[in-house]
Amino acid sequence: MTWWCAARDVAWTWTWQAYPGVWLFILGIGIGFTLLVRRLAPRHAPAGRPPVSRGQIAWFVVGLLLLWAATDWPIGALGAGYLLTIHTAQWILYTLVVPPLLLLGIPEWLPLAAPAASRTGRALRLLARPVAALLVTDAILLVSHLPPVVDGFRRTQFGSFTVDLAWLIGGLVMWWPVLAPNPSISRVSYPWKIGYLFLCTLVPIVPAAFLTYADYPIYALYELAPRVNDISAISDQQAAGLLMKAVADPIIWLAMAIVFFRWQGVEAAADRAEREARRVR
C-alpha cells in the first residue's frame, strides 16, 4: 500500500489513488488541535466566552482542507514525481496559503499556555523575531530546492513526506512574527511586519531565477518523469519558476496591504480616542 505521494516510474493516469497516510496526517492535525484546546481551555481560556470563536474554527478548517488538497491525489501525486509546476504550486500552498489560515485559527490564549521559561515558550518567542524566522524559512526554501534533495527525497514516501512537512513548518515559522495571536509573544510593530514580509520575497528569487532561465532541466526526477499532456521538462521548469514569483509574490503583497490598512486603522482609532479625551477635559 502507498501511504504518501512519491515519485513513480509509471505513466500518469487520472485514475484515483488512495493515500491513507495523507488522511491520517490531516486527521491527526485536526484531532490533535481539538484535544489540545479542550485540555488547556479550562485553565487558560478567558471565562465567559467560547475558547475558540466560530471565525477561528472556520479559518482552521479551511486551512486544513487546503492542506489536504495540496497533499492528496492528484496534486500530491503530480507534484511528487511528474510536474515541477505542481511541485511549486504545492510549495506555495504549504508555505504561503495554508499556514496563515491555520494561525488565524489559533485562539490568542493558546500560546500563553506554554510558560515563558519552558522550551516551547522560548521557542515561540524566538521564532516571533523576524530575523530568526527569516533564517529558518529561507534555509528550508533553499535546501528543499537543491537538486540532490529533490531528486533523492521525492523518490521515497518518507522523503517526500519530509519535504512536505518541512515546507509546512517553514510556512508556519514565516508567518509567526506577523500572525502570532498574542502581542506578548510577538512584539513586532506594523512597519516592521511590512518590512519583514518584503524581505520574505527576496530569497525565492534565487530558485525562481534558476528555474526560469536555466537552459536545461535542473532536476533529473522531473526531466525523466513520464510526460503529462506532452508538457516538455524545460517548459514545465520555466513555468514553475514563473509561478514561484508571479503567484507567490502577490500573496505576500496582499498580506503587506492588509497589515498596512490594519496599522492605519489602529492609528485612526488612537487619534479618535485622543480627540475624545481632549473634549472631556
PDB file of N, CA and C in Angstrom, residues 78-121:
ATOM      1  N   LEU A  78       1.024  14.385  -8.592  1.00  0.00           N
ATOM      2  CA  LEU A  78       1.625  15.108  -9.712  1.00  0.00           C
ATOM      3  C   LEU A  78       2.871  15.870  -9.270  1.00  0.00           C
ATOM      4  N   GLY A  79       2.800  16.525  -8.121  1.00  0.00           N
ATOM      5  CA  GLY A  79       3.926  17.308  -7.649  1.00  0.00           C
ATOM      6  C   GLY A  79       5.099  16.469  -7.190  1.00  0.00           C
ATOM      7  N   ALA A  80       4.830  15.268  -6.701  1.00  0.00           N
ATOM      8  CA  ALA A  80       5.902  14.435  -6.164  1.00  0.00           C
ATOM      9  C   ALA A  80       6.769  13.811  -7.244  1.00  0.00           C
ATOM     10  N   GLY A  81       6.223  13.596  -8.446  1.00  0.00           N
ATOM     11  CA  GLY A  81       7.046  12.884  -9.400  1.00  0.00           C
ATOM     12  C   GLY A  81       6.751  13.100 -10.860  1.00  0.00           C
ATOM     13  N   TYR A  82       5.930  14.083 -11.199  1.00  0.00           N
ATOM     14  CA  TYR A  82       5.580  14.276 -12.605  1.00  0.00           C
ATOM     15  C   TYR A  82       5.828  15.698 -13.099  1.00  0.00           C
ATOM     16  N   LEU A  83       5.297  16.690 -12.409  1.00  0.00           N
ATOM     17  CA  LEU A  83       5.361  18.067 -12.901  1.00  0.00           C
ATOM     18  C   LEU A  83       5.984  18.988 -11.855  1.00  0.00           C
ATOM     19  N   LEU A  84       7.047  19.659 -12.246  1.00  0.00           N
ATOM     20  CA  LEU A  84       7.684  20.623 -11.354  1.00  0.00           C
ATOM     21  C   LEU A  84       6.770  21.815 -11.094  1.00  0.00           C
ATOM     22  N   THR A  85       5.919  22.138 -12.043  1.00  0.00           N
ATOM     23  CA  THR A  85       4.958  23.226 -11.849  1.00  0.00           C
ATOM     24  C   THR A  85       4.035  22.930 -10.673  1.00  0.00           C
ATOM     25  N   ILE A  86       3.545  21.707 -10.578  1.00  0.00           N
ATOM     26  CA  ILE A  86       2.669  21.331  -9.470  1.00  0.00           C
ATOM     27  C   ILE A  86       3.460  21.253  -8.173  1.00  0.00           C
ATOM     28  N   HIS A  87       4.695  20.798  -8.264  1.00  0.00           N
ATOM     29  CA  HIS A  87       5.593  20.808  -7.100  1.00  0.00           C
ATOM     30  C   HIS A  87       5.706  22.225  -6.527  1.00  0.00           C
ATOM     31  N   THR A  88       5.867  23.210  -7.404  1.00  0.00           N
ATOM     32  CA  THR A  88       5.961  24.604  -6.971  1.00  0.00           C
ATOM     33  C   THR A  88       4.632  25.102  -6.423  1.00  0.00           C
ATOM     34  N   ALA A  89       3.538  24.696  -7.052  1.00  0.00           N
ATOM     35  CA  ALA A  89       2.221  25.067  -6.530  1.00  0.00           C
ATOM     36  C   ALA A  89       2.025  24.507  -5.126  1.00  0.00           C
ATOM     37  N   GLN A  90       2.528  23.299  -4.880  1.00  0.00           N
ATOM     38  CA  GLN A  90       2.470  22.738  -3.530  1.00  0.00           C
ATOM     39  C   GLN A  90       3.255  23.600  -2.554  1.00  0.00           C
ATOM     40  N   TRP A  91       4.441  24.029  -2.967  1.00  0.00           N
ATOM     41  CA  TRP A  91       5.245  24.885  -2.086  1.00  0.00           C
ATOM     42  C   TRP A  91       4.486  26.168  -1.744  1.00  0.00           C
ATOM     43  N   ILE A  92       3.821  26.746  -2.721  1.00  0.00           N
ATOM     44  CA  ILE A  92       3.044  27.961  -2.473  1.00  0.00           C
ATOM     45  C   ILE A  92       1.937  27.687  -1.460  1.00  0.00           C
ATOM     46  N   LEU A  93       1.225  26.590  -1.639  1.00  0.00           N
ATOM     47  CA  LEU A  93       0.138  26.258  -0.714  1.00  0.00           C
ATOM     48  C   LEU A  93       0.675  25.964   0.679  1.00  0.00           C
ATOM     49  N   TYR A  94       1.721  25.160   0.762  1.00  0.00           N
ATOM     50  CA  TYR A  94       2.280  24.770   2.055  1.00  0.00           C
ATOM     51  C   TYR A  94       2.886  25.953   2.805  1.00  0.00           C
ATOM     52  N   THR A  95       3.484  26.874   2.079  1.00  0.00           N
ATOM     53  CA  THR A  95       4.249  27.944   2.719  1.00  0.00           C
ATOM     54  C   THR A  95       3.476  29.249   2.841  1.00  0.00           C
ATOM     55  N   LEU A  96       2.685  29.590   1.848  1.00  0.00           N
ATOM     56  CA  LEU A  96       2.091  30.922   1.796  1.00  0.00           C
ATOM     57  C   LEU A  96       0.586  30.958   2.006  1.00  0.00           C
ATOM     58  N   VAL A  97      -0.104  29.864   1.823  1.00  0.00           N
ATOM     59  CA  VAL A  97      -1.564  29.868   1.902  1.00  0.00           C
ATOM     60  C   VAL A  97      -2.070  29.149   3.144  1.00  0.00           C
ATOM     61  N   VAL A  98      -1.666  27.907   3.326  1.00  0.00           N
ATOM     62  CA  VAL A  98      -2.174  27.114   4.455  1.00  0.00           C
ATOM     63  C   VAL A  98      -1.728  27.660   5.814  1.00  0.00           C
ATOM     64  N   PRO A  99      -0.437  27.984   6.027  1.00  0.00           N
ATOM     65  CA  PRO A  99      -0.011  28.423   7.363  1.00  0.00           C
ATOM     66  C   PRO A  99      -0.752  29.637   7.913  1.00  0.00           C
ATOM     67  N   PRO A 100      -0.948  30.726   7.137  1.00  0.00           N
ATOM     68  CA  PRO A 100      -1.685  31.849   7.728  1.00  0.00           C
ATOM     69  C   PRO A 100      -3.112  31.492   8.107  1.00  0.00           C
ATOM     70  N   LEU A 101      -3.742  30.602   7.346  1.00  0.00           N
ATOM     71  CA  LEU A 101      -5.103  30.184   7.690  1.00  0.00           C
ATOM     72  C   LEU A 101      -5.108  29.398   8.996  1.00  0.00           C
ATOM     73  N   LEU A 102      -4.156  28.495   9.163  1.00  0.00           N
ATOM     74  CA  LEU A 102      -4.077  27.731  10.408  1.00  0.00           C
ATOM     75  C   LEU A 102      -3.779  28.644  11.594  1.00  0.00           C
ATOM     76  N   LEU A 103      -2.877  29.602  11.402  1.00  0.00           N
ATOM     77  CA  LEU A 103      -2.523  30.508  12.504  1.00  0.00           C
ATOM     78  C   LEU A 103      -3.685  31.423  12.872  1.00  0.00           C
ATOM     79  N   LEU A 104      -4.476  31.817  11.895  1.00  0.00           N
ATOM     80  CA  LEU A 104      -5.660  32.627  12.195  1.00  0.00           C
ATOM     81  C   LEU A 104      -6.690  31.834  12.990  1.00  0.00           C
ATOM     82  N   GLY A 105      -6.579  30.515  12.964  1.00  0.00           N
ATOM     83  CA  GLY A 105      -7.487  29.681  13.733  1.00  0.00           C
ATOM     84  C   GLY A 105      -7.042  29.406  15.150  1.00  0.00           C
ATOM     85  N   ILE A 106      -5.885  29.919  15.539  1.00  0.00           N
ATOM     86  CA  ILE A 106      -5.374  29.693  16.895  1.00  0.00           C
ATOM     87  C   ILE A 106      -5.889  30.785  17.822  1.00  0.00           C
ATOM     88  N   PRO A 107      -6.546  30.440  18.926  1.00  0.00           N
ATOM     89  CA  PRO A 107      -7.012  31.467  19.867  1.00  0.00           C
ATOM     90  C   PRO A 107      -5.836  32.158  20.547  1.00  0.00           C
ATOM     91  N   GLU A 108      -6.035  33.416  20.929  1.00  0.00           N
ATOM     92  CA  GLU A 108      -4.933  34.215  21.453  1.00  0.00           C
ATOM     93  C   GLU A 108      -4.379  33.688  22.766  1.00  0.00           C
ATOM     94  N   TRP A 109      -5.167  32.947  23.532  1.00  0.00           N
ATOM     95  CA  TRP A 109      -4.703  32.446  24.825  1.00  0.00           C
ATOM     96  C   TRP A 109      -3.836  31.195  24.704  1.00  0.00           C
ATOM     97  N   LEU A 110      -3.917  30.485  23.575  1.00  0.00           N
ATOM     98  CA  LEU A 110      -3.261  29.180  23.467  1.00  0.00           C
ATOM     99  C   LEU A 110      -1.737  29.255  23.562  1.00  0.00           C
ATOM    100  N   PRO A 111      -1.048  30.176  22.858  1.00  0.00           N
ATOM    101  CA  PRO A 111       0.413  30.217  23.004  1.00  0.00           C
ATOM    102  C   PRO A 111       0.866  30.534  24.424  1.00  0.00           C
ATOM    103  N   LEU A 112       0.033  31.268  25.179  1.00  0.00           N
ATOM    104  CA  LEU A 112       0.409  31.624  26.548  1.00  0.00           C
ATOM    105  C   LEU A 112       0.295  30.446  27.498  1.00  0.00           C
ATOM    106  N   ALA A 113      -0.329  29.349  27.040  1.00  0.00           N
ATOM    107  CA  ALA A 113      -0.407  28.156  27.883  1.00  0.00           C
ATOM    108  C   ALA A 113       0.972  27.556  28.117  1.00  0.00           C
ATOM    109  N   ALA A 114       1.909  27.840  27.222  1.00  0.00           N
ATOM    110  CA  ALA A 114       3.292  27.392  27.414  1.00  0.00           C
ATOM    111  C   ALA A 114       4.026  28.427  28.251  1.00  0.00           C
ATOM    112  N   PRO A 115       4.522  28.071  29.438  1.00  0.00           N
ATOM    113  CA  PRO A 115       5.243  29.041  30.276  1.00  0.00           C
ATOM    114  C   PRO A 115       6.402  29.676  29.522  1.00  0.00           C
ATOM    115  N   ALA A 116       6.634  30.954  29.778  1.00  0.00           N
ATOM    116  CA  ALA A 116       7.675  31.677  29.051  1.00  0.00           C
ATOM    117  C   ALA A 116       9.051  31.055  29.244  1.00  0.00           C
ATOM    118  N   ALA A 117       9.278  30.431  30.403  1.00  0.00           N
ATOM    119  CA  ALA A 117      10.586  29.842  30.684  1.00  0.00           C
ATOM    120  C   ALA A 117      10.741  28.432  30.119  1.00  0.00           C
ATOM    121  N   SER A 118       9.665  27.842  29.629  1.00  0.00           N
ATOM    122  CA  SER A 118       9.741  26.488  29.083  1.00  0.00           C
ATOM    123  C   SER A 118      10.385  26.502  27.704  1.00  0.00           C
ATOM    124  N   ARG A 119      10.782  25.331  27.232  1.00  0.00           N
ATOM    125  CA  ARG A 119      11.384  25.253  25.901  1.00  0.00           C
ATOM    126  C   ARG A 119      10.406  25.713  24.828  1.00  0.00           C
ATOM    127  N   THR A 120       9.150  25.291  24.965  1.00  0.00           N
ATOM    128  CA  THR A 120       8.145  25.700  23.984  1.00  0.00           C
ATOM    129  C   THR A 120       7.940  27.208  24.008  1.00  0.00           C
ATOM    130  N   GLY A 121       7.827  27.771  25.212  1.00  0.00           N
ATOM    131  CA  GLY A 121       7.635  29.210  25.335  1.00  0.00           C
ATOM    132  C   GLY A 121       8.795  29.997  24.760  1.00  0.00           C
TER     133      GLY A 121
END
